[in-house]
PDB file of C-alpha atoms in Angstrom:
ATOM      1  CA  MET A   1     154.945 -43.646 212.962  1.00  0.00           C
ATOM      2  CA  THR A   2     154.511 -45.055 215.774  1.00  0.00           C
ATOM      3  CA  ASP A   3     154.576 -42.014 217.942  1.00  0.00           C
ATOM      4  CA  HIS A   4     151.435 -40.723 215.544  1.00  0.00           C
ATOM      5  CA  ASN A   5     149.421 -43.828 216.279  1.00  0.00           C
ATOM      6  CA  ASP A   6     150.210 -44.339 220.352  1.00  0.00           C
ATOM      7  CA  ASP A   7     148.940 -40.163 220.115  1.00  0.00           C
ATOM      8  CA  MET A   8     145.782 -40.754 218.073  1.00  0.00           C
ATOM      9  CA  LEU A   9     144.641 -43.684 220.249  1.00  0.00           C
ATOM     10  CA  GLU A  10     145.241 -41.864 223.221  1.00  0.00           C
ATOM     11  CA  ASP A  11     142.999 -39.243 222.134  1.00  0.00           C
ATOM     12  CA  ILE A  12     140.344 -41.775 221.243  1.00  0.00           C
ATOM     13  CA  PHE A  13     140.828 -43.345 224.636  1.00  0.00           C
ATOM     14  CA  ALA A  14     140.452 -39.857 226.164  1.00  0.00           C
ATOM     15  CA  GLN A  15     137.159 -39.163 224.354  1.00  0.00           C
ATOM     16  CA  ALA A  16     135.760 -42.543 225.001  1.00  0.00           C
ATOM     17  CA  ARG A  17     136.393 -41.577 228.747  1.00  0.00           C
ATOM     18  CA  ALA A  18     134.526 -38.103 228.642  1.00  0.00           C
ATOM     19  CA  VAL A  19     131.464 -39.788 227.735  1.00  0.00           C
ATOM     20  CA  ALA A  20     128.923 -40.628 230.205  1.00  0.00           C
ATOM     21  CA  SER A  21     128.126 -44.581 230.590  1.00  0.00           C
ATOM     22  CA  THR A  22     124.775 -44.116 232.010  1.00  0.00           C
ATOM     23  CA  PRO A  23     122.367 -45.330 229.450  1.00  0.00           C
ATOM     24  CA  SER A  24     119.076 -42.986 229.214  1.00  0.00           C
ATOM     25  CA  ASP A  25     115.978 -43.205 230.685  1.00  0.00           C
ATOM     26  CA  ASP A  26     114.099 -44.227 227.167  1.00  0.00           C
ATOM     27  CA  LEU A  27     116.455 -47.173 226.762  1.00  0.00           C
ATOM     28  CA  MET A  28     115.837 -48.624 230.087  1.00  0.00           C
ATOM     29  CA  ALA A  29     112.348 -48.383 229.772  1.00  0.00           C
ATOM     30  CA  ARG A  30     112.439 -50.216 226.474  1.00  0.00           C
ATOM     31  CA  VAL A  31     114.795 -52.696 227.831  1.00  0.00           C
ATOM     32  CA  LEU A  32     112.601 -53.044 230.864  1.00  0.00           C
ATOM     33  CA  ALA A  33     109.557 -53.440 229.212  1.00  0.00           C
ATOM     34  CA  GLY A  34     110.767 -56.581 226.933  1.00  0.00           C
ATOM     35  CA  ALA A  35     111.906 -58.104 229.743  1.00  0.00           C
ATOM     36  CA  VAL A  36     110.066 -61.491 230.959  1.00  0.00           C
ATOM     37  CA  PRO A  37     109.286 -61.893 234.613  1.00  0.00           C
ATOM     38  CA  PRO A  38     110.981 -64.871 236.304  1.00  0.00           C
ATOM     39  CA  THR A  39     108.634 -67.853 236.365  1.00  0.00           C
ATOM     40  CA  PRO A  40     108.399 -69.921 239.883  1.00  0.00           C
ATOM     41  CA  PRO A  41     109.932 -73.307 240.053  1.00  0.00           C
ATOM     42  CA  VAL A  42     107.323 -75.917 239.342  1.00  0.00           C
ATOM     43  CA  ILE A  43     106.846 -78.738 241.933  1.00  0.00           C
ATOM     44  CA  SER A  44     105.748 -81.636 240.885  1.00  0.00           C
ATOM     45  CA  ALA A  45     102.839 -83.649 242.670  1.00  0.00           C
ATOM     46  CA  PRO A  46     104.327 -86.958 244.139  1.00  0.00           C
ATOM     47  CA  PRO A  47     103.050 -89.715 242.380  1.00  0.00           C
ATOM     48  CA  THR A  48      99.281 -90.983 243.328  1.00  0.00           C
ATOM     49  CA  SER A  49      99.398 -94.449 242.368  1.00  0.00           C
ATOM     50  CA  VAL A  50     100.580 -97.540 244.219  1.00  0.00           C
ATOM     51  CA  GLY A  51     102.662 -99.213 241.702  1.00  0.00           C
ATOM     52  CA  LYS A  52     104.153 -95.827 241.044  1.00  0.00           C
ATOM     53  CA  ARG A  53     105.314 -95.367 244.448  1.00  0.00           C
ATOM     54  CA  LEU A  54     106.471 -99.469 245.046  1.00  0.00           C
ATOM     55  CA  LEU A  55     108.347 -98.853 241.571  1.00  0.00           C
ATOM     56  CA  ASP A  56     110.191 -95.925 243.031  1.00  0.00           C
ATOM     57  CA  MET A  57     110.794 -97.482 246.566  1.00  0.00           C
ATOM     58  CA  LEU A  58     112.428-100.688 244.852  1.00  0.00           C
ATOM     59  CA  GLY A  59     114.873 -98.322 242.527  1.00  0.00           C
ATOM     60  CA  GLY A  60     112.880 -97.989 239.026  1.00  0.00           C
ATOM     61  CA  TRP A  61     113.108-100.314 236.326  1.00  0.00           C
ATOM     62  CA  PRO A  62     116.623-101.550 236.493  1.00  0.00           C
ATOM     63  CA  ALA A  63     116.173-102.895 239.827  1.00  0.00           C
ATOM     64  CA  VAL A  64     112.734-104.315 239.046  1.00  0.00           C
ATOM     65  CA  SER A  65     114.234-106.228 236.004  1.00  0.00           C
ATOM     66  CA  GLY A  66     117.055-107.519 238.157  1.00  0.00           C
ATOM     67  CA  LEU A  67     114.509-108.836 240.784  1.00  0.00           C
ATOM     68  CA  VAL A  68     112.178-110.504 238.052  1.00  0.00           C
ATOM     69  CA  THR A  69     115.070-111.883 236.176  1.00  0.00           C
ATOM     70  CA  ALA A  70     116.290-113.504 239.694  1.00  0.00           C
ATOM     71  CA  THR A  71     112.853-114.629 240.459  1.00  0.00           C
ATOM     72  CA  PHE A  72     112.627-116.817 236.843  1.00  0.00           C
ATOM     73  CA  ALA A  73     116.232-118.150 237.567  1.00  0.00           C
ATOM     74  CA  GLY A  74     114.899-119.291 241.023  1.00  0.00           C
ATOM     75  CA  VAL A  75     112.022-120.758 239.698  1.00  0.00           C
ATOM     76  CA  TRP A  76     113.732-121.984 236.746  1.00  0.00           C
ATOM     77  CA  ILE A  77     116.482-123.701 239.002  1.00  0.00           C
ATOM     78  CA  GLY A  78     113.423-124.918 241.360  1.00  0.00           C
ATOM     79  CA  VAL A  79     111.558-126.969 238.933  1.00  0.00           C
ATOM     80  CA  ALA A  80     114.347-128.357 236.817  1.00  0.00           C
ATOM     81  CA  PRO A  81     117.577-128.156 238.991  1.00  0.00           C
ATOM     82  CA  PRO A  82     120.868-129.631 237.527  1.00  0.00           C
ATOM     83  CA  ALA A  83     122.208-132.781 238.551  1.00  0.00           C
ATOM     84  CA  SER A  84     125.137-131.467 240.542  1.00  0.00           C
ATOM     85  CA  ILE A  85     122.515-129.237 242.678  1.00  0.00           C
ATOM     86  CA  GLN A  86     120.128-132.814 243.461  1.00  0.00           C
ATOM     87  CA  ASP A  87     123.198-134.846 244.457  1.00  0.00           C
ATOM     88  CA  TYR A  88     124.348-131.798 246.834  1.00  0.00           C
ATOM     89  CA  THR A  89     120.682-131.642 248.274  1.00  0.00           C
ATOM     90  CA  ALA A  90     120.728-135.590 248.523  1.00  0.00           C
ATOM     91  CA  ALA A  91     124.096-135.317 250.530  1.00  0.00           C
ATOM     92  CA  TYR A  92     123.407-132.506 252.460  1.00  0.00           C
ATOM     93  CA  PHE A  93     119.528-133.802 253.349  1.00  0.00           C
ATOM     94  CA  GLY A  94     119.634-137.452 253.248  1.00  0.00           C
ATOM     95  CA  ASP A  95     117.095-138.609 251.054  1.00  0.00           C
ATOM     96  CA  GLU A  96     115.946-137.196 247.493  1.00  0.00           C
ATOM     97  CA  VAL A  97     112.178-136.670 247.045  1.00  0.00           C
ATOM     98  CA  SER A  98     111.298-135.999 243.438  1.00  0.00           C
ATOM     99  CA  VAL A  99     107.345-134.633 243.173  1.00  0.00           C
ATOM    100  CA  SER A 100     105.695-135.077 239.850  1.00  0.00           C
ATOM    101  CA  ILE A 101     103.623-131.761 238.759  1.00  0.00           C
ATOM    102  CA  PHE A 102     101.629-133.856 236.167  1.00  0.00           C
ATOM    103  CA  ASN A 103      99.205-136.891 236.456  1.00  0.00           C
ATOM    104  CA  ASP A 104     100.221-140.190 235.115  1.00  0.00           C
ATOM    105  CA  ASP A 105      97.329-140.346 232.908  1.00  0.00           C
ATOM    106  CA  ALA A 106      98.278-137.031 231.375  1.00  0.00           C
ATOM    107  CA  VAL A 107      99.792-136.971 227.672  1.00  0.00           C
ATOM    108  CA  PHE A 108     102.929-134.992 229.098  1.00  0.00           C
ATOM    109  CA  ALA A 109     103.969-138.278 231.272  1.00  0.00           C
ATOM    110  CA  THR A 110     103.997-140.896 228.582  1.00  0.00           C
ATOM    111  CA  GLY A 111     106.191-139.070 226.545  1.00  0.00           C
ATOM    112  CA  ASP A 112     104.123-139.222 223.331  1.00  0.00           C
ATOM    113  CA  LEU A 113     104.337-135.734 222.326  1.00  0.00           C
ATOM    114  CA  THR A 114     108.572-135.932 222.967  1.00  0.00           C
ATOM    115  CA  ASP A 115     109.392-139.037 221.231  1.00  0.00           C
ATOM    116  CA  GLY A 116     108.603-137.735 217.265  1.00  0.00           C
TER     117      GLY A 116
END
């Protein structure tokens, strides 16, 4: 039974080899008519605004957000330093100097708003 199947397969393969493998001109014309020509790559224009160029130069939004966070932390520590930093600066520089940003006559200096 396998010899008969093998002979049949060999006959089918021989017939397939005998057929010309080149497509007809009509088929090639239809395929090429439906083909889309390749489009050239789109080259984007460089950023024109100064803010966009500065943002790109700094590294984008993640880098800028880190810089803003570090700036706010530095301002916060500069305005209201912890006691350990005041002790360190007093020991390192000598005398501690305290500067009030409010006038003595201001409501904030008297503590009226914070006493409850």
